[in-house]
Short mmCIF file of C-alpha atoms and ligand atoms in Angstrom, two decimals:
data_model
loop_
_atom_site.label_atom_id
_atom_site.label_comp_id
_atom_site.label_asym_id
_atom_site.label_seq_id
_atom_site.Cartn_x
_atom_site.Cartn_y
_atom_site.Cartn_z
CA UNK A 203 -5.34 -27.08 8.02
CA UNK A 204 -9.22 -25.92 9.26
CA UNK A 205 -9.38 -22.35 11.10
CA UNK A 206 -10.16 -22.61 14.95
CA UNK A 207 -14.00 -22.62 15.26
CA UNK A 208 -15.15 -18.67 14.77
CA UNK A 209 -18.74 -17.25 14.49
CA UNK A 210 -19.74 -15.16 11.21
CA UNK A 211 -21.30 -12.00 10.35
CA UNK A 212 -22.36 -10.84 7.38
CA UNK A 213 -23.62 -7.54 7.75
CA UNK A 214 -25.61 -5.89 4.88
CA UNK A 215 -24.28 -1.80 6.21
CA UNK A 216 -21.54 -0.15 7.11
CA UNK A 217 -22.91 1.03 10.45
CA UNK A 218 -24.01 -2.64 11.42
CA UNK A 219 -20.64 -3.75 10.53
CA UNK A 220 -19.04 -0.84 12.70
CA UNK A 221 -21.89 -2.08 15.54
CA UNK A 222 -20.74 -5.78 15.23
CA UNK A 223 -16.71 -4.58 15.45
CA UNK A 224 -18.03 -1.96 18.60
CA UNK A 225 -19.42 -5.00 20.34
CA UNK A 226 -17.08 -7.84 20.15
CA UNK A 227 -13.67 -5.29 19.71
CA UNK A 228 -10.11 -7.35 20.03
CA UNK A 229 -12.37 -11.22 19.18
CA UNK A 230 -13.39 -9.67 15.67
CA UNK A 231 -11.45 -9.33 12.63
CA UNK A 232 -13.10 -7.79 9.31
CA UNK A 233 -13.12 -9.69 6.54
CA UNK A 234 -12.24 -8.17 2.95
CA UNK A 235 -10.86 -10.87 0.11
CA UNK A 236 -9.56 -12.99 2.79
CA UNK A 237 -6.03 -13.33 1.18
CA UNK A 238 -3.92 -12.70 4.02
CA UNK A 239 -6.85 -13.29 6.65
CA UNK A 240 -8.23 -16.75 5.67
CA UNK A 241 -4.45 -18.47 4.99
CA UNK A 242 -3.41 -16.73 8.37
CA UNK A 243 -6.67 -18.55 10.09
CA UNK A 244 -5.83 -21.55 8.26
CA UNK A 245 -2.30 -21.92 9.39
CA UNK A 246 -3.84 -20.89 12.94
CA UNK A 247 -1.57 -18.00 13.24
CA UNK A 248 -4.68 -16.21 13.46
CA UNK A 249 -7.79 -17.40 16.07
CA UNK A 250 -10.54 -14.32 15.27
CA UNK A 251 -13.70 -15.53 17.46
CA UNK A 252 -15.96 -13.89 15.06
CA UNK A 253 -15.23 -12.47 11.35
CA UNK A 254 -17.42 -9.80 10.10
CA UNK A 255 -17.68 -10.04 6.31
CA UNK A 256 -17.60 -6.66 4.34
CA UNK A 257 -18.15 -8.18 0.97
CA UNK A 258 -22.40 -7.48 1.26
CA UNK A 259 -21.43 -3.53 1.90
CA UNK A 260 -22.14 -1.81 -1.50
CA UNK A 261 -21.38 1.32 -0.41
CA UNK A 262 -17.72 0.38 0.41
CA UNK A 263 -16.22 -0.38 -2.99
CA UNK A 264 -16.21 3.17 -5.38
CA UNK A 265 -13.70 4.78 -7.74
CA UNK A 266 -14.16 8.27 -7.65
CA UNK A 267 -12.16 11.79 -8.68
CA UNK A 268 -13.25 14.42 -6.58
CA UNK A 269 -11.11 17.75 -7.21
CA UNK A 270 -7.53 17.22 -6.32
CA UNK A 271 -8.20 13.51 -5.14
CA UNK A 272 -8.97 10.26 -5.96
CA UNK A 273 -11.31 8.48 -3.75
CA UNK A 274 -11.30 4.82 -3.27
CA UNK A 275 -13.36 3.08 -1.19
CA UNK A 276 -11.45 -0.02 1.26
CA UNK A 277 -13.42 -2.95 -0.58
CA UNK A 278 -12.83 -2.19 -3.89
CA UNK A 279 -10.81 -5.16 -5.39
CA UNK A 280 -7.25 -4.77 -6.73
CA UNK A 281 -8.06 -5.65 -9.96
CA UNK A 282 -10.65 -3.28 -10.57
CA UNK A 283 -8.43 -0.28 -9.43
CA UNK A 284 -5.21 -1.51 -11.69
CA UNK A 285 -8.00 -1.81 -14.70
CA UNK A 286 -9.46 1.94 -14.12
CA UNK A 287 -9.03 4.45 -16.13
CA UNK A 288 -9.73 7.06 -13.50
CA UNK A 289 -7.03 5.37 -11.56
CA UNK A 290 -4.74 5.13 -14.65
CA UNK A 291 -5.17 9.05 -15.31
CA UNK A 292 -5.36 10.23 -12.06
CA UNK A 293 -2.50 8.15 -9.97
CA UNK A 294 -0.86 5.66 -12.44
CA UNK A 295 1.79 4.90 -9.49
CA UNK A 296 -0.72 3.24 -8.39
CA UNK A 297 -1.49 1.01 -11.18
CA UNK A 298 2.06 0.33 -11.32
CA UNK A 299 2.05 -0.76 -8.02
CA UNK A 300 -0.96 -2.87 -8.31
CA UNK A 301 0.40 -4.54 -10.90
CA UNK A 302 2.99 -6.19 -8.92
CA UNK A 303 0.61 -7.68 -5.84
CA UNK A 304 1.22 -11.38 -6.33
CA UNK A 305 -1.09 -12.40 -9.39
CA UNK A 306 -4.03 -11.49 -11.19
CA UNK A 307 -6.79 -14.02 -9.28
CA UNK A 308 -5.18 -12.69 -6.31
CA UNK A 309 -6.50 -8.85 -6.87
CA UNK A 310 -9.75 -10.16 -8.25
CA UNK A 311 -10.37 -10.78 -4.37
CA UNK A 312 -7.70 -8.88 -3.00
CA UNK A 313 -8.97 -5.15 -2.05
CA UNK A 314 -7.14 -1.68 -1.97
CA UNK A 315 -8.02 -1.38 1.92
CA UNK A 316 -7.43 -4.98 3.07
CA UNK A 317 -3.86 -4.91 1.96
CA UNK A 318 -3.24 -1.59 3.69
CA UNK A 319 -5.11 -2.36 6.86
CA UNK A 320 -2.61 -6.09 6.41
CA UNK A 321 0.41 -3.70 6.77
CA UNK A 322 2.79 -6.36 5.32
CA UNK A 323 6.10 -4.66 5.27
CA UNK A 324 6.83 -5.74 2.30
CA UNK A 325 3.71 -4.71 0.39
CA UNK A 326 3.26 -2.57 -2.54
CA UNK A 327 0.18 -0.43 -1.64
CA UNK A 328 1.40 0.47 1.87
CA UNK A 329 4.37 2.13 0.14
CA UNK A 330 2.49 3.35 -2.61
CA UNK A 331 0.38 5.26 -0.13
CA UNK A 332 2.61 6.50 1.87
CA UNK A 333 4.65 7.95 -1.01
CA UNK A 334 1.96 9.73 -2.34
CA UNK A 335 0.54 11.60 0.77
CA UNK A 336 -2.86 9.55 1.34
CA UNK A 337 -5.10 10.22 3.22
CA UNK A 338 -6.91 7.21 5.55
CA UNK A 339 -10.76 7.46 6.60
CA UNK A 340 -11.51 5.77 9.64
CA UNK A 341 -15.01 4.59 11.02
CA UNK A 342 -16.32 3.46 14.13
CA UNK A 343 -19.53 3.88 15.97
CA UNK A 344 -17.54 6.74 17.67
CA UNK A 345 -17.36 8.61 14.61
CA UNK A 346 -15.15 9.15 11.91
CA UNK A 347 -11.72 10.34 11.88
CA UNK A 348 -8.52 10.57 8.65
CA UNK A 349 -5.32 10.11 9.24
CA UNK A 350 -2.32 10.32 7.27
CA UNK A 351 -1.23 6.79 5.45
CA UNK A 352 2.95 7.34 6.47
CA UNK A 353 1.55 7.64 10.74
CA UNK A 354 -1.21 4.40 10.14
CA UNK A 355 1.67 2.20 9.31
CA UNK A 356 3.18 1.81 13.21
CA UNK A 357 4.95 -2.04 13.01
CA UNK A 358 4.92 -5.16 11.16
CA UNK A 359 1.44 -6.34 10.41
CA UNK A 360 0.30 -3.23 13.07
CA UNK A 361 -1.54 -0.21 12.41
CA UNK A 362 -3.11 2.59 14.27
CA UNK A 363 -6.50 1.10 14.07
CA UNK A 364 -8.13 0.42 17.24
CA UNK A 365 -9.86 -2.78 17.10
CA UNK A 366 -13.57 -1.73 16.51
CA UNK A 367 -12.70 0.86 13.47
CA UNK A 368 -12.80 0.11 9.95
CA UNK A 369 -10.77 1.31 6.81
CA UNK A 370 -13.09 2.75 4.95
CA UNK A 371 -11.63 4.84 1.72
CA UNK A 372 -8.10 5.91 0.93
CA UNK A 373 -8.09 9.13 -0.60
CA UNK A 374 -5.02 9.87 -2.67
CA UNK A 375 -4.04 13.32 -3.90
CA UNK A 376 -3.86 13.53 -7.60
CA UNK A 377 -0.13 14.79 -8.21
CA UNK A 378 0.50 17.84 -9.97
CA UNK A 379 1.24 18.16 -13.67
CA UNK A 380 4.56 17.18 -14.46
CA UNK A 381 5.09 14.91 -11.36
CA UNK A 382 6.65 11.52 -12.58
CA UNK A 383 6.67 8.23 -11.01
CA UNK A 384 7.80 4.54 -10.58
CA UNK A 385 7.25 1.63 -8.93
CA UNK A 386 10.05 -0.61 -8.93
CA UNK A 387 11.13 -3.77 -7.06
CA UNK A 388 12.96 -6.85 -6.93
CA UNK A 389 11.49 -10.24 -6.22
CA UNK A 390 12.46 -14.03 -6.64
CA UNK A 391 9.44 -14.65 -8.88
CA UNK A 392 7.17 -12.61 -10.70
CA UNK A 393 4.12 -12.20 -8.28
CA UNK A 394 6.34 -13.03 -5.31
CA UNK A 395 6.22 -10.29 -2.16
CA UNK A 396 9.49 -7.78 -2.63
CA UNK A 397 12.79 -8.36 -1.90
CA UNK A 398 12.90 -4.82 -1.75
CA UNK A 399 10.12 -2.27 -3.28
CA UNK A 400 10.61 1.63 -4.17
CA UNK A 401 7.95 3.87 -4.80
CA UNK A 402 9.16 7.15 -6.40
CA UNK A 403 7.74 10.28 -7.61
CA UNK A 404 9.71 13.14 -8.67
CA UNK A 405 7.83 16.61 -9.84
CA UNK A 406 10.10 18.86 -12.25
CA UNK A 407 10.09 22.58 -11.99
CA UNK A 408 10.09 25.05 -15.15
CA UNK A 409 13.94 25.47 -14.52
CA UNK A 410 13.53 21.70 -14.81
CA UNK A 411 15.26 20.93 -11.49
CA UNK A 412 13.60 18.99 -8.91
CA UNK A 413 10.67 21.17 -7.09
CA UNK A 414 10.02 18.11 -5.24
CA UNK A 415 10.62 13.97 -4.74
CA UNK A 416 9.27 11.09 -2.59
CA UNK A 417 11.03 8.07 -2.05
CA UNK A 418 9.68 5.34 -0.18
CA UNK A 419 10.71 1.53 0.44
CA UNK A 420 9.24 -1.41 1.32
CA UNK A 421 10.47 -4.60 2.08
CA UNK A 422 13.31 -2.18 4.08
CA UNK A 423 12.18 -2.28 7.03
CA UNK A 424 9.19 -2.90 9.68
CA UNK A 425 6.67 -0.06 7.81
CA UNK A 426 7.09 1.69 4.53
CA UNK A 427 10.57 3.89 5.14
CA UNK A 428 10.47 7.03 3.73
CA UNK A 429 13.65 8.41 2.68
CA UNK A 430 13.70 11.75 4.10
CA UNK A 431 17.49 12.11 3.62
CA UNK A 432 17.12 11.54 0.06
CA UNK A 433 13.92 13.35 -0.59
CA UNK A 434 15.74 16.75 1.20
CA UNK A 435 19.15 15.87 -1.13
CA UNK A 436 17.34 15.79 -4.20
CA UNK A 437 15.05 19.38 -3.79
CA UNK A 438 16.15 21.69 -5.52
CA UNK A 439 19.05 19.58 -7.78
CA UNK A 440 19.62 18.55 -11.28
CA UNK A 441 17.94 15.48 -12.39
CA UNK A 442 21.36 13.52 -13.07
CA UNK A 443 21.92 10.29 -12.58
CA UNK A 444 24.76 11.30 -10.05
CA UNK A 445 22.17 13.45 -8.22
CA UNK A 446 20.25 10.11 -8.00
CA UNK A 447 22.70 7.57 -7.42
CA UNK A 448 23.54 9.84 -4.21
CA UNK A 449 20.40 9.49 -3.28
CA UNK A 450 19.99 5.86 -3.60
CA UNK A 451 22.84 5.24 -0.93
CA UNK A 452 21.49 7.59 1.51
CA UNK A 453 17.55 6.23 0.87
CA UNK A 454 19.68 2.43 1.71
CA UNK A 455 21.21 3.93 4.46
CA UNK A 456 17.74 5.27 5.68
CA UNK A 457 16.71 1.46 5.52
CA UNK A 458 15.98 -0.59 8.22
CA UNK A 459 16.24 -3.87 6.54
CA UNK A 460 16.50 -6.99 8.47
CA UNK A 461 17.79 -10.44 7.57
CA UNK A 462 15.42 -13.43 6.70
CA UNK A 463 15.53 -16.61 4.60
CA UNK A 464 14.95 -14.33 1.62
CA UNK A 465 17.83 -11.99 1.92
CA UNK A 466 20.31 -10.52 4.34
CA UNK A 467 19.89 -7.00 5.26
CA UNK A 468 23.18 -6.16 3.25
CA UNK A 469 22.04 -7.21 0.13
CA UNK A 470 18.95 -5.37 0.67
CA UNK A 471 20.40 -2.40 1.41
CA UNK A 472 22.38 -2.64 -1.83
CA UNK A 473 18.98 -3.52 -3.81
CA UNK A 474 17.76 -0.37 -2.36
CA UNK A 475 20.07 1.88 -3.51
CA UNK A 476 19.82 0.44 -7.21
CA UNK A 477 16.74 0.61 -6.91
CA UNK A 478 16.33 3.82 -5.79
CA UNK A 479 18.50 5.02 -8.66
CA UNK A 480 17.01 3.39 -11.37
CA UNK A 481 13.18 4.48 -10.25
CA UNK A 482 13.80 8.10 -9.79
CA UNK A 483 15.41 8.28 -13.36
CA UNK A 484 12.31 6.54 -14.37
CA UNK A 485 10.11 9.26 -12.58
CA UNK A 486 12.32 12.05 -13.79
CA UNK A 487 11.80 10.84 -17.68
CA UNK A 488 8.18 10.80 -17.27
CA UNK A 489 8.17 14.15 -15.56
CA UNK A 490 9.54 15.54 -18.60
CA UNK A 491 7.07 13.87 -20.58
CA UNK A 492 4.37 14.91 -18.41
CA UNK A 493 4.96 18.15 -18.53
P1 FAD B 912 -8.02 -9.80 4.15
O1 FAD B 912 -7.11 -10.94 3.88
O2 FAD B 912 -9.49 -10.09 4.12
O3 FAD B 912 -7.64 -9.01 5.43
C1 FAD B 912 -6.31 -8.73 5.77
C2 FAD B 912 -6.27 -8.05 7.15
O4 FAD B 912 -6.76 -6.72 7.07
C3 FAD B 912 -7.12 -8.74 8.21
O5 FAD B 912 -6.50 -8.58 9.46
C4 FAD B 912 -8.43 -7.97 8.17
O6 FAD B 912 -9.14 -8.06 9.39
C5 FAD B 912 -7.94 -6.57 7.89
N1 FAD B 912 -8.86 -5.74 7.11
C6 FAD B 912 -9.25 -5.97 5.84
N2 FAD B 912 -10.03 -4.97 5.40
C7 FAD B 912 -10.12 -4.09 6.41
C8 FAD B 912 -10.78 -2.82 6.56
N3 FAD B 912 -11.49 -2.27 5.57
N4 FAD B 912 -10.66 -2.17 7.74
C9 FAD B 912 -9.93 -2.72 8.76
N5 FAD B 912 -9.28 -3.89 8.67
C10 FAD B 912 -9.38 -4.58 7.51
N6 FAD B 912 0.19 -8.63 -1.33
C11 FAD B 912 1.10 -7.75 -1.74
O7 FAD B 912 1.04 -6.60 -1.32
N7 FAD B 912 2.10 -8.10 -2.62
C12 FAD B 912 2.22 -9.35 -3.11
O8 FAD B 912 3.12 -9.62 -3.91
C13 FAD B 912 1.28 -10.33 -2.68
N8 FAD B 912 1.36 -11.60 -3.11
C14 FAD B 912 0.44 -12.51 -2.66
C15 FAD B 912 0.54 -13.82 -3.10
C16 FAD B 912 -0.38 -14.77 -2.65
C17 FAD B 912 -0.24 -16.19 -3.13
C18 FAD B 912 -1.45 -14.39 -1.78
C19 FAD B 912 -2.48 -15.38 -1.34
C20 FAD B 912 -1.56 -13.08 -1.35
C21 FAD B 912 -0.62 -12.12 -1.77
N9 FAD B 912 -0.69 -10.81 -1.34
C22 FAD B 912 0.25 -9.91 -1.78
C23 FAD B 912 -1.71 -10.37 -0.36
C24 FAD B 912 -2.88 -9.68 -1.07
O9 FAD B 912 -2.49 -8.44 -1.59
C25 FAD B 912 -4.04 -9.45 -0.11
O10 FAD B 912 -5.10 -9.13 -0.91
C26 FAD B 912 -3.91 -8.34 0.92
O11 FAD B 912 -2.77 -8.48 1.70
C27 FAD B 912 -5.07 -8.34 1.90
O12 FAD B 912 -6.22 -7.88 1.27
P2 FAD B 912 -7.57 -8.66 1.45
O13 FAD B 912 -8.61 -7.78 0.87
O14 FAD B 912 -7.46 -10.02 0.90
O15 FAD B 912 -7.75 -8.63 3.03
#
């Protein structure tokens, strides 16, 4: 199918893209790789009157480490931020992640902040994000403002951006020394959207007990889920696989799965908890080896 009939912008600035969004509000959509946006105008599930383009906006797609984070701009593609070694040393959960966003010509378009902004429940990134304390910058021609990526995330496909701001970098805190992580998850089909996702990092204290662990879930319910339940269970504990495998059952019971032609919310529940299991022992193992 042909989108409905829209107008197009392709604005050379951040602040004329922020003017464009400021003047036409709910009838614009940004346009990043178009992987979600152009299929779901194609389809006619979505009817933008006018898309502004980002791709001409230089100063949107970076990599940078500044201090304690790791700064990357909303337009940088997928692929570029799975092959970077800044990314690699500074937050490898997040190259793990990345790896698992459908397929590589995918993330050559794809970008980091379209596929956060998308909200998909059942995305990597969002989770990713969210389980390691991001931070979101937010522009409009009123200013800017950050926000926290576990409140941005309010439904399916929703966020807490108002219709004339943009995503413009997600700054992610560079975890401590001998904080280990995973990203696990089941799908049908390599590159497929999860079943069920589990991002999981798990920081090891010189006692080597747990000082602290983040568990979030995707695919498990209408936003990333963190697993507050489990994260409070595990501070303080052993790293044992009995110490995990509790916490797997109370992250599924955390869940808010639903049932679709994919899976019923059972099963997903009980994908959650193995998964759960199997990525903090994962994060745990590197935490010793990080160390
Ligand atoms: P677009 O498609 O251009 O935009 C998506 C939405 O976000 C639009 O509403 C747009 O207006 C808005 N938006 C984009 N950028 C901004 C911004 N900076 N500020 C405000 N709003 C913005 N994703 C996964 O997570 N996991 C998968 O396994 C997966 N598999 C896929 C398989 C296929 C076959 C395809 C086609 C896509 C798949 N995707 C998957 C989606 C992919 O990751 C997309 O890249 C991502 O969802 C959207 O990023 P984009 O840059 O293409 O954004």
């Amino acid at each position: 199918m042909k989108p409905a009939p829209f107008t197009y912008f392709a604005p050379h600035s951040l602040d004329e893209a922020v003017s464009l969004l400021g003047q036409y509000g709910s009838d614009a959509k940004p346009l990043a790789g178009g992987q979600s946006l152009v299929p779901l105008m194609n389809f006619r599930l979505a009817k933008p009157r006018c898309l502004v383009d980002l791709n001409r906006i230089p100063d949107l797609a970076y990599i940078r480490r500044e201090d304690g984070t790791l700064a990357v701009g909303a337009m940088t593609r997928q692929f570029e931020a799975e092959q970077s070694d800044l990314v690699r040393a500074a937050v490898p959960l997040l190259v793990e992640a990345l790896k698992l966003v459908g397929h590589p010509t995918i993330r050559h378009r794809g970008t980091v902040g379209g596929s956060i902004a998308h909200a998909d429940p059942a995305a990597e990134l969002p989770a990713a994000a969210a389980a390691l304390g991001a931070e979101l910058v937010i522009r409009s021609g009123r200013g800017s403002r950050t926000m926290p990526a576990e409140n941005f995330f309010v439904g399916p496909f929703t966020t807490a951006l108002a219709p004339d701001e943009l995503l413009t970098e997600v700054r992610f805190p560079v975890p401590a020394p001998g904080t280990g992580y995973a990203f696990l998850e089941l799908c049908r089909r390599h590159g497929d959207f999860a079943i069920v996702g589990v991002a999981a990092l798990v920081r090891l204290a010189a006692d080597g007990t747990i000082e602290r662990a983040s568990v979030v879930l995707c695919g498990a319910g209408p936003t990333p889920v963190r697993a507050r339940q489990a994260e409070a269970a595990l501070q303080g504990a052993a790293p044992t696989e009995d110490r995990f495998r509790e916490a797997g059952e109370l992250a599924a019971q955390e869940a808010q799965p639903s049932s679709d032609i994919h899976a019923s919310a059972e099963y997903r529940r009980r994908v959650a908890a193995v998964l759960v299991r199997r990525a903090l022992l994962a994060a745990a193992e590197r935490a010793r080896e990080r160390r």
